[in-house]
Structure formats: C-alpha cells, structure tokens
XYZ file of C-alpha atoms in Angstrom:
197
model
C -48.658 28.683 -44.903
C -47.458 31.858 -46.766
C -44.191 31.925 -44.865
C -43.788 28.162 -45.285
C -43.794 29.004 -49.399
C -41.172 31.572 -48.768
C -38.781 29.494 -46.890
C -39.469 26.113 -48.906
C -37.169 27.545 -51.934
C -34.628 28.485 -49.478
C -34.511 25.090 -47.766
C -34.395 23.349 -51.122
C -31.253 25.759 -51.952
C -29.289 24.871 -48.890
C -30.097 21.295 -49.361
C -28.866 21.435 -52.992
C -25.849 23.495 -51.840
C -24.786 21.377 -48.942
C -25.185 18.424 -50.946
C -22.693 19.588 -53.630
C -20.594 20.515 -50.770
C -20.374 17.098 -49.481
C -19.502 15.815 -52.891
C -16.515 17.588 -52.957
C -15.167 16.824 -49.491
C -12.144 14.738 -49.626
C -12.337 12.000 -46.788
C -9.446 9.615 -45.688
C -9.080 7.176 -42.691
C -6.466 5.806 -40.343
C -6.652 2.940 -37.702
C -5.590 4.849 -34.604
C -5.345 1.506 -32.647
C -2.679 0.104 -35.197
C -0.963 3.793 -35.066
C -0.924 3.814 -31.280
C 0.360 -0.150 -31.091
C 2.834 0.215 -33.872
C 4.481 3.607 -32.793
C 7.747 3.131 -31.190
C 6.963 5.134 -28.254
C 4.181 3.063 -27.315
C 6.549 0.261 -26.851
C 9.029 2.409 -24.970
C 6.342 3.826 -22.757
C 5.104 0.110 -21.928
C 8.548 -0.950 -20.963
C 8.942 2.204 -18.807
C 5.598 0.995 -16.802
C 6.643 -2.416 -17.013
C 10.101 -1.625 -15.172
C 8.271 0.518 -12.785
C 5.567 -1.836 -11.949
C 8.375 -4.644 -11.293
C 10.428 -2.274 -8.874
C 6.961 -1.330 -7.062
C 6.139 -5.084 -6.951
C 9.634 -5.938 -5.606
C 9.449 -3.186 -2.938
C 5.880 -4.545 -1.974
C 7.101 -8.012 -1.986
C 9.729 -6.902 0.793
C 7.454 -5.154 2.922
C 5.107 -8.157 2.986
C 8.162 -10.345 3.795
C 9.249 -7.693 6.627
C 5.571 -7.671 7.989
C 5.467 -11.751 7.889
C 8.789 -11.776 9.926
C 7.197 -9.467 12.166
C 3.981 -11.428 12.515
C 6.163 -14.580 13.396
C 7.807 -12.290 16.108
C 4.625 -11.285 17.532
C 3.278 -14.748 17.614
C 6.623 -15.603 19.369
C 6.014 -13.106 22.043
C 2.766 -14.226 22.662
C 3.736 -17.680 23.088
C 6.582 -16.853 25.720
C 3.944 -14.278 27.537
C 1.735 -17.485 28.155
C 4.739 -19.493 29.270
C 3.547 -20.655 32.929
C 7.092 -21.359 33.779
C 8.409 -17.731 33.929
C 7.570 -15.413 36.925
C 4.435 -12.943 36.707
C 6.833 -10.097 36.231
C 8.649 -11.808 33.509
C 5.057 -12.779 31.749
C 3.696 -9.091 32.228
C 6.906 -7.706 30.655
C 6.592 -10.045 27.579
C 2.784 -9.265 27.083
C 3.478 -5.491 27.310
C 6.370 -6.575 24.535
C 3.729 -8.400 22.301
C 1.172 -5.372 22.656
C 3.966 -2.869 21.313
C 4.619 -5.397 18.793
C 1.007 -5.675 17.584
C 0.733 -1.928 17.439
C 3.824 -2.015 14.861
C 2.052 -4.684 13.184
C -1.025 -2.687 12.774
C 1.096 0.434 11.697
C 3.118 -1.666 9.113
C -0.032 -3.042 7.693
C -1.483 0.294 7.079
C 2.015 1.511 5.710
C 1.710 -1.468 3.217
C -1.815 -0.631 2.128
C -0.976 2.959 1.575
C 2.167 2.019 -0.651
C 0.148 -0.262 -2.503
C -2.943 2.464 -3.168
C -0.352 4.978 -4.036
C 1.863 2.818 -6.419
C -1.669 2.308 -8.294
C -2.318 5.436 -8.419
C 1.120 6.416 -9.757
C 1.086 3.998 -12.227
C -2.219 4.930 -13.640
C -1.166 8.406 -13.742
C 2.244 7.772 -15.227
C 0.420 5.651 -17.921
C -2.125 8.188 -18.660
C 0.600 10.925 -19.060
C 2.624 8.818 -21.519
C -0.635 7.741 -23.343
C -1.362 11.353 -23.943
C 1.756 12.317 -25.128
C 1.675 9.557 -27.644
C -1.659 10.392 -28.840
C -0.694 13.887 -29.380
C 2.284 12.629 -31.731
C 0.116 10.674 -33.579
C -2.703 13.482 -34.119
C -0.218 15.787 -35.044
C 1.245 13.410 -37.699
C -2.207 12.646 -38.878
C -3.220 16.361 -38.961
C 0.118 16.982 -41.004
C -0.468 14.274 -43.484
C -4.149 15.296 -44.070
C -2.791 18.974 -44.483
C -0.118 18.129 -47.106
C -2.743 15.624 -49.036
C -5.443 18.052 -49.040
C -7.882 15.740 -47.184
C -10.976 17.788 -45.319
C -11.580 14.897 -43.041
C -9.566 11.864 -41.570
C -11.655 9.431 -39.618
C -10.649 6.570 -37.244
C -11.583 3.323 -38.962
C -11.037 1.388 -35.725
C -13.487 3.664 -33.650
C -16.648 2.111 -32.117
C -19.787 3.509 -30.663
C -20.990 3.220 -27.421
C -22.643 0.108 -27.863
C -19.589 -1.733 -29.384
C -20.417 -1.360 -33.432
C -17.809 0.245 -35.637
C -18.398 3.873 -36.536
C -17.491 3.165 -40.096
C -20.042 0.774 -41.448
C -17.988 0.622 -45.086
C -14.733 1.644 -46.112
C -12.779 0.783 -49.666
C -9.501 1.392 -47.849
C -8.115 3.361 -50.866
C -7.628 6.511 -48.828
C -6.296 4.721 -45.659
C -3.191 6.657 -44.492
C -2.418 4.190 -41.315
C 0.687 2.638 -43.064
C 2.306 5.943 -44.476
C 1.528 7.805 -41.143
C 2.989 4.904 -38.958
C 6.191 4.833 -41.331
C 6.286 8.740 -40.732
C 6.079 8.354 -36.610
C 8.685 5.560 -36.732
C 11.075 6.956 -38.958
C 13.217 8.655 -36.172
C 13.092 5.254 -33.807
C 15.754 4.068 -32.060
C 16.934 0.680 -33.335
C 14.813 -2.233 -32.114
C 12.198 0.091 -31.010
C 9.874 -0.164 -34.064
C 6.525 -2.437 -33.226
C 5.410 -4.767 -36.150
C 2.679 -2.889 -38.020
C-alpha cells in the first residue's frame, strides 16, 4: 500500500504529460487507395501487366492449338492402327507410331501445365515488384509532405481493420493531403498517363 502511494502521483503526472503531448500532436490523413489508383505509374504498371498477360495467353493458346492438332493426329493413328484391311506388320507399325504420339502428347500436356504455372507465378511476382515500387514512391511523397508541413502523424483514411471496419471512425477532412500529394506524384507524368483522381 505504501508503494502504491508513491507511484500514484507519478502515474498521474505521466498521464497529464502524455495528455498534453497528445494535444500538440499534428495529424493529417491521406486516402492511400486514391493515391495508388490515381498515380500515373499505377496505370503504366497495369498496362505492362496486361500486355504481358495477353502475350502469355497468346502463347498458351498457340500451345493448346498445337496440342489439339497433335491429339487429332494421335486419334487418326489409332484409327489407322485398328484398320482390318491392312497387314499385321503395318498394323503393328501404326500402333507403335500411335504409342509414340501418345508419349509426345503427355509430354506436351505436362509442358503446357508447367508453362501456365510459371506464367501465373511470373505475373504475380512482376505485379508485386511494381506494386512495391509504387508504394515506395507514394510513402516517400507522403513523408516529404508531412515533414514540410510539420505533421507528426499521417494516417491512411481508407485503411480497414481485420474485420472490415474502417480504422478511422471520424475525419473532418480538414487535414486531408490526398489531392496535394496526388498532384505532386503526377507532376512529372507523361502526357495521357494521369488517371482521374
């Protein structure tokens, strides 16, 4: 009990000091989603990803067409191998050709599946690298703006908790820096690359 009497004034002093420090904290907000979506590099990155995806789909479609053609050839070889009008030697030769074609088909099918897995993985990695680069640019612009304007804390007004509710329950919008930072980020954009804010 005696120790409690010693610590009580100290706890009250700490509470008072932390309360007065909080009152002097200068806070701003940004909508990180708007910054990300409105940044010209996001539009450029999405275009690169879409072009790469289209090329990979074209390559996959070509491989699938070759596979379908080879499957038809295999079926023709099977039909020919079962033709009773040909000699036993010729039938055996055609059955062997059909068996060889079947092995080629299995190999082609495995190659297509591997191509598709690799393509998906490469696209995901490329998107992640581009996203990380864009977020690095955005965070640098936010930090720079915050330092210049004297803000102690800048929060993401679009952030959500794990259960899907907004992190910031109320925001007057008076210290929202989104538009200013987006204008700064898009200042050096090539013509036609800025996305609507």
